[in-house]
């Protein structure tokens, strides 16, 4: 049953530039600390959803044009909630837990660690401080970053869909491609992500096949509170389709 669900969900989300990567909840639980584990069977079927560089032009842009832009919520979050809801509706008879990357528990911990899900699903290698030997930073703590083999850092990990009553014992395990192999490059990657993330240079740590368009860079480079004005400016300029 999971094979069928995977192909249908992947097909539906690909239309809006989202990629789907299956994993077992047990693979995720094996890595994360107690607070983050899901109390579910090892073989429970789950999907990680990532946004590719195409999400903006193929999905979000059309959504923005359709919406009145009057809401107070961020358009991106609203768009992604709509995509996850559409999948839940496709399988209305199933118990699906959809968790977005931005969802927090009352204790302020994230509900899901999407970088770990990205690693165990084979989608994107999660480079952490402990992957750099010997540790060149002493006591300094650095955040880890995931790198996709085709998009480098030009993508985002948007959340997971957990099919609580679907088991996938036969799902083959894929290792994430280790595309940042040397000590020097891993060190450089973590330093760019932690100390210079605003210049986005961590995204280009490896040569990429496909990255954000200029318009997408401008949109994501604008603070959420100022994005509405940017969209209004684009609309006033008669830019009703995205051809950048
Ligand atoms: C809270 C948060 C922040 C906080 C704290 C950062 C942090 N990593 O803790 C702040 C505000 C600082 C932040 C900043 C940024 N963030 Co942020 N953030 C998050 C968020 C919501 C949760 C991260 C978190 O709290 N993790 C908790 C800690 C404890 O988890 P952890 O370090 O991974 O530890 C676990 C693993 O080590 C695992 N584990 C243990 N052993 C092993 C072994 C293996 C092999 C594996 C796989 C796992 C594993 O177990 C640990 C838990 O027990 C995630 C989205 C999400 N829901 O995951 C985005 C996320 C990490 N952020 C992201 C980004 C891009 C940024 C920024 C660049 C800003 C931006 N949005 O553009 C900056 C960059 C960092 C910086 N220099 O400040 C991206 C990273 C994308 C990527 N390619 O990796 C994410 C994934 C969001 C997304 N939608 O894609 N962020």
mmCIF file of N, CA and C and ligand atoms in Angstrom, residues 31-33 36 101 104 110 112-116 119 126 128 130 143 145-146 155-157 193-194 197 202, ligand 1:
data_model
loop_
_atom_site.group_PDB
_atom_site.id
_atom_site.type_symbol
_atom_site.label_atom_id
_atom_site.label_comp_id
_atom_site.label_asym_id
_atom_site.label_seq_id
_atom_site.Cartn_x
_atom_site.Cartn_y
_atom_site.Cartn_z
ATOM 1 N N UNK A 31 18.065 8.070 15.778
ATOM 2 C CA UNK A 31 19.057 9.144 15.907
ATOM 3 C C UNK A 31 18.724 10.210 16.934
ATOM 4 N N UNK A 32 17.457 10.598 17.014
ATOM 5 C CA UNK A 32 17.116 11.773 17.828
ATOM 6 C C UNK A 32 17.011 11.448 19.323
ATOM 7 N N UNK A 33 17.161 12.495 20.149
ATOM 8 C CA UNK A 33 17.042 12.335 21.603
ATOM 9 C C UNK A 33 15.606 11.999 22.005
ATOM 10 N N UNK A 36 12.414 14.038 21.171
ATOM 11 C CA UNK A 36 11.991 14.209 19.781
ATOM 12 C C UNK A 36 11.401 12.944 19.164
ATOM 13 N N UNK A 101 7.775 22.340 9.315
ATOM 14 C CA UNK A 101 9.074 22.632 9.949
ATOM 15 C C UNK A 101 8.968 23.706 11.024
ATOM 16 N N UNK A 104 6.066 24.301 16.637
ATOM 17 C CA UNK A 104 6.772 24.111 17.912
ATOM 18 C C UNK A 104 5.839 23.491 18.957
ATOM 19 N N UNK A 110 11.099 22.126 18.490
ATOM 20 C CA UNK A 110 10.409 21.835 17.224
ATOM 21 C C UNK A 110 9.719 20.467 17.290
ATOM 22 N N UNK A 112 9.275 18.456 14.817
ATOM 23 C CA UNK A 112 10.033 17.481 14.019
ATOM 24 C C UNK A 112 11.364 18.106 13.620
ATOM 25 N N UNK A 113 12.412 17.280 13.575
ATOM 26 C CA UNK A 113 13.732 17.754 13.142
ATOM 27 C C UNK A 113 13.878 17.363 11.669
ATOM 28 N N UNK A 114 13.592 18.312 10.816
ATOM 29 C CA UNK A 114 13.513 17.980 9.390
ATOM 30 C C UNK A 114 14.877 17.633 8.779
ATOM 31 N N UNK A 115 15.963 18.148 9.365
ATOM 32 C CA UNK A 115 17.282 17.819 8.802
ATOM 33 C C UNK A 115 17.614 16.342 9.049
ATOM 34 N N UNK A 116 17.259 15.852 10.228
ATOM 35 C CA UNK A 116 17.476 14.426 10.505
ATOM 36 C C UNK A 116 16.590 13.583 9.588
ATOM 37 N N UNK A 119 18.146 13.371 6.259
ATOM 38 C CA UNK A 119 19.307 12.471 6.213
ATOM 39 C C UNK A 119 18.849 11.003 6.145
ATOM 40 N N UNK A 126 22.978 15.528 6.238
ATOM 41 C CA UNK A 126 22.938 16.525 7.314
ATOM 42 C C UNK A 126 24.338 16.628 7.909
ATOM 43 N N UNK A 128 26.928 17.886 10.449
ATOM 44 C CA UNK A 128 26.913 18.396 11.809
ATOM 45 C C UNK A 128 28.352 18.598 12.285
ATOM 46 N N UNK A 130 29.870 17.230 14.560
ATOM 47 C CA UNK A 130 30.586 15.971 14.833
ATOM 48 C C UNK A 130 31.070 15.272 13.558
ATOM 49 N N UNK A 143 25.593 25.137 14.489
ATOM 50 C CA UNK A 143 24.407 24.464 13.970
ATOM 51 C C UNK A 143 24.782 23.675 12.716
ATOM 52 N N UNK A 145 23.911 21.735 8.940
ATOM 53 C CA UNK A 145 23.205 22.156 7.721
ATOM 54 C C UNK A 145 23.131 20.982 6.737
ATOM 55 N N UNK A 146 22.003 20.869 6.048
ATOM 56 C CA UNK A 146 21.797 19.797 5.070
ATOM 57 C C UNK A 146 22.155 20.288 3.672
ATOM 58 N N UNK A 155 17.421 24.889 -1.347
ATOM 59 C CA UNK A 155 16.183 24.138 -1.109
ATOM 60 C C UNK A 155 15.838 24.325 0.365
ATOM 61 N N UNK A 156 14.656 23.864 0.767
ATOM 62 C CA UNK A 156 14.314 23.902 2.196
ATOM 63 C C UNK A 156 13.540 22.645 2.555
ATOM 64 N N UNK A 157 13.633 22.293 3.834
ATOM 65 C CA UNK A 157 12.978 21.071 4.330
ATOM 66 C C UNK A 157 11.669 21.519 4.981
ATOM 67 N N UNK A 193 27.477 28.707 7.170
ATOM 68 C CA UNK A 193 26.087 28.588 7.649
ATOM 69 C C UNK A 193 25.893 29.281 8.994
ATOM 70 N N UNK A 194 26.916 29.215 9.828
ATOM 71 C CA UNK A 194 26.775 29.788 11.170
ATOM 72 C C UNK A 194 27.159 31.261 11.263
ATOM 73 N N UNK A 197 25.425 33.322 7.262
ATOM 74 C CA UNK A 197 24.297 32.736 6.538
ATOM 75 C C UNK A 197 23.531 33.767 5.716
ATOM 76 N N UNK A 202 26.646 29.659 1.785
ATOM 77 C CA UNK A 202 26.636 28.232 2.144
ATOM 78 C C UNK A 202 25.856 27.424 1.111
HETATM 79 C C1 LIG B 1 15.117 26.549 15.756
HETATM 80 C C2 LIG B 1 15.716 26.769 14.374
HETATM 81 C C3 LIG B 1 16.648 27.794 14.238
HETATM 82 C C4 LIG B 1 17.225 28.525 15.439
HETATM 83 C C5 LIG B 1 18.242 27.581 16.160
HETATM 84 C C6 LIG B 1 19.084 26.759 15.163
HETATM 85 C C7 LIG B 1 19.282 25.272 15.519
HETATM 86 N N1 LIG B 1 19.689 24.471 14.552
HETATM 87 O O1 LIG B 1 19.083 24.816 16.642
HETATM 88 C C8 LIG B 1 17.828 29.806 14.778
HETATM 89 C C9 LIG B 1 16.824 30.951 14.908
HETATM 90 C C10 LIG B 1 19.179 30.270 15.333
HETATM 91 C C11 LIG B 1 17.916 29.386 13.320
HETATM 92 C C12 LIG B 1 18.641 30.082 12.388
HETATM 93 C C13 LIG B 1 18.741 29.724 11.045
HETATM 94 N N2 LIG B 1 18.055 28.743 10.426
HETATM 95 CO CO1 LIG B 1 16.910 27.468 11.359
HETATM 96 N N3 LIG B 1 15.730 26.196 12.071
HETATM 97 C C14 LIG B 1 15.340 25.967 13.266
HETATM 98 C C15 LIG B 1 14.372 24.758 13.296
HETATM 99 C C16 LIG B 1 12.925 25.286 13.376
HETATM 100 C C17 LIG B 1 14.630 23.754 14.419
HETATM 101 C C18 LIG B 1 16.107 23.416 14.661
HETATM 102 C C19 LIG B 1 16.280 22.896 16.073
HETATM 103 O O2 LIG B 1 15.845 23.481 17.031
HETATM 104 N N4 LIG B 1 16.880 21.772 16.238
HETATM 105 C C20 LIG B 1 17.056 21.175 17.564
HETATM 106 C C21 LIG B 1 18.454 20.592 17.683
HETATM 107 C C22 LIG B 1 18.631 19.961 19.047
HETATM 108 O O3 LIG B 1 18.544 19.593 16.650
HETATM 109 P P1 LIG B 1 19.930 19.114 16.058
HETATM 110 O O4 LIG B 1 20.982 20.085 16.331
HETATM 111 O O5 LIG B 1 19.673 18.723 14.644
HETATM 112 O O6 LIG B 1 20.226 17.801 16.952
HETATM 113 C C23 LIG B 1 19.657 16.558 16.593
HETATM 114 C C24 LIG B 1 20.535 15.767 15.629
HETATM 115 O O7 LIG B 1 21.883 15.968 15.991
HETATM 116 C C25 LIG B 1 20.062 14.331 15.923
HETATM 117 N N5 LIG B 1 21.149 13.398 15.756
HETATM 118 C C26 LIG B 1 21.996 12.931 16.723
HETATM 119 N N6 LIG B 1 22.918 12.115 16.191
HETATM 120 C C27 LIG B 1 22.661 12.036 14.858
HETATM 121 C C28 LIG B 1 23.303 11.337 13.840
HETATM 122 C C29 LIG B 1 22.810 11.442 12.527
HETATM 123 C C30 LIG B 1 23.508 10.720 11.409
HETATM 124 C C31 LIG B 1 21.658 12.248 12.249
HETATM 125 C C32 LIG B 1 21.113 12.385 10.835
HETATM 126 C C33 LIG B 1 21.020 12.959 13.288
HETATM 127 C C34 LIG B 1 21.540 12.844 14.562
HETATM 128 O O8 LIG B 1 19.626 14.329 17.297
HETATM 129 C C35 LIG B 1 19.625 15.648 17.806
HETATM 130 C C36 LIG B 1 18.370 15.840 18.641
HETATM 131 O O9 LIG B 1 18.338 14.963 19.698
HETATM 132 C C37 LIG B 1 14.691 24.087 11.909
HETATM 133 C C38 LIG B 1 13.475 23.406 11.244
HETATM 134 C C39 LIG B 1 13.168 22.102 11.934
HETATM 135 N N7 LIG B 1 11.913 21.927 12.341
HETATM 136 O O10 LIG B 1 14.035 21.230 12.071
HETATM 137 C C40 LIG B 1 15.213 25.287 11.057
HETATM 138 C C41 LIG B 1 16.323 25.063 10.044
HETATM 139 C C42 LIG B 1 17.419 24.225 10.683
HETATM 140 N N8 LIG B 1 16.857 26.410 9.841
HETATM 141 C C43 LIG B 1 17.226 26.635 8.621
HETATM 142 C C44 LIG B 1 17.821 27.858 8.158
HETATM 143 C C45 LIG B 1 18.008 27.993 6.646
HETATM 144 C C46 LIG B 1 18.221 28.836 9.068
HETATM 145 C C47 LIG B 1 18.902 30.176 8.752
HETATM 146 C C48 LIG B 1 19.865 30.236 7.572
HETATM 147 C C49 LIG B 1 17.850 31.309 8.609
HETATM 148 C C50 LIG B 1 16.901 31.078 7.481
HETATM 149 N N9 LIG B 1 15.745 30.498 7.790
HETATM 150 O O11 LIG B 1 17.190 31.404 6.331
HETATM 151 C C51 LIG B 1 19.629 30.466 10.085
HETATM 152 C C52 LIG B 1 21.072 29.861 10.072
HETATM 153 C C53 LIG B 1 21.669 29.525 11.408
HETATM 154 C C54 LIG B 1 22.340 30.690 12.031
HETATM 155 N N10 LIG B 1 23.572 30.934 11.693
HETATM 156 O O12 LIG B 1 21.718 31.406 12.794
HETATM 157 C C55 LIG B 1 16.969 25.443 7.722
HETATM 158 C C56 LIG B 1 18.259 24.699 7.373
HETATM 159 C C57 LIG B 1 18.242 24.172 5.947
HETATM 160 C C58 LIG B 1 19.370 23.256 5.675
HETATM 161 N N11 LIG B 1 19.771 23.242 4.419
HETATM 162 O O13 LIG B 1 19.866 22.547 6.535
HETATM 163 C C59 LIG B 1 15.932 24.613 8.594
HETATM 164 C C60 LIG B 1 16.013 23.109 8.448
HETATM 165 C C61 LIG B 1 14.525 25.124 8.194
HETATM 166 C C62 LIG B 1 14.070 24.691 6.816
HETATM 167 N N12 LIG B 1 12.805 24.908 6.584
HETATM 168 O O14 LIG B 1 14.740 24.215 5.939
HETATM 169 N N13 LIG B 1 17.163 28.269 13.072
#
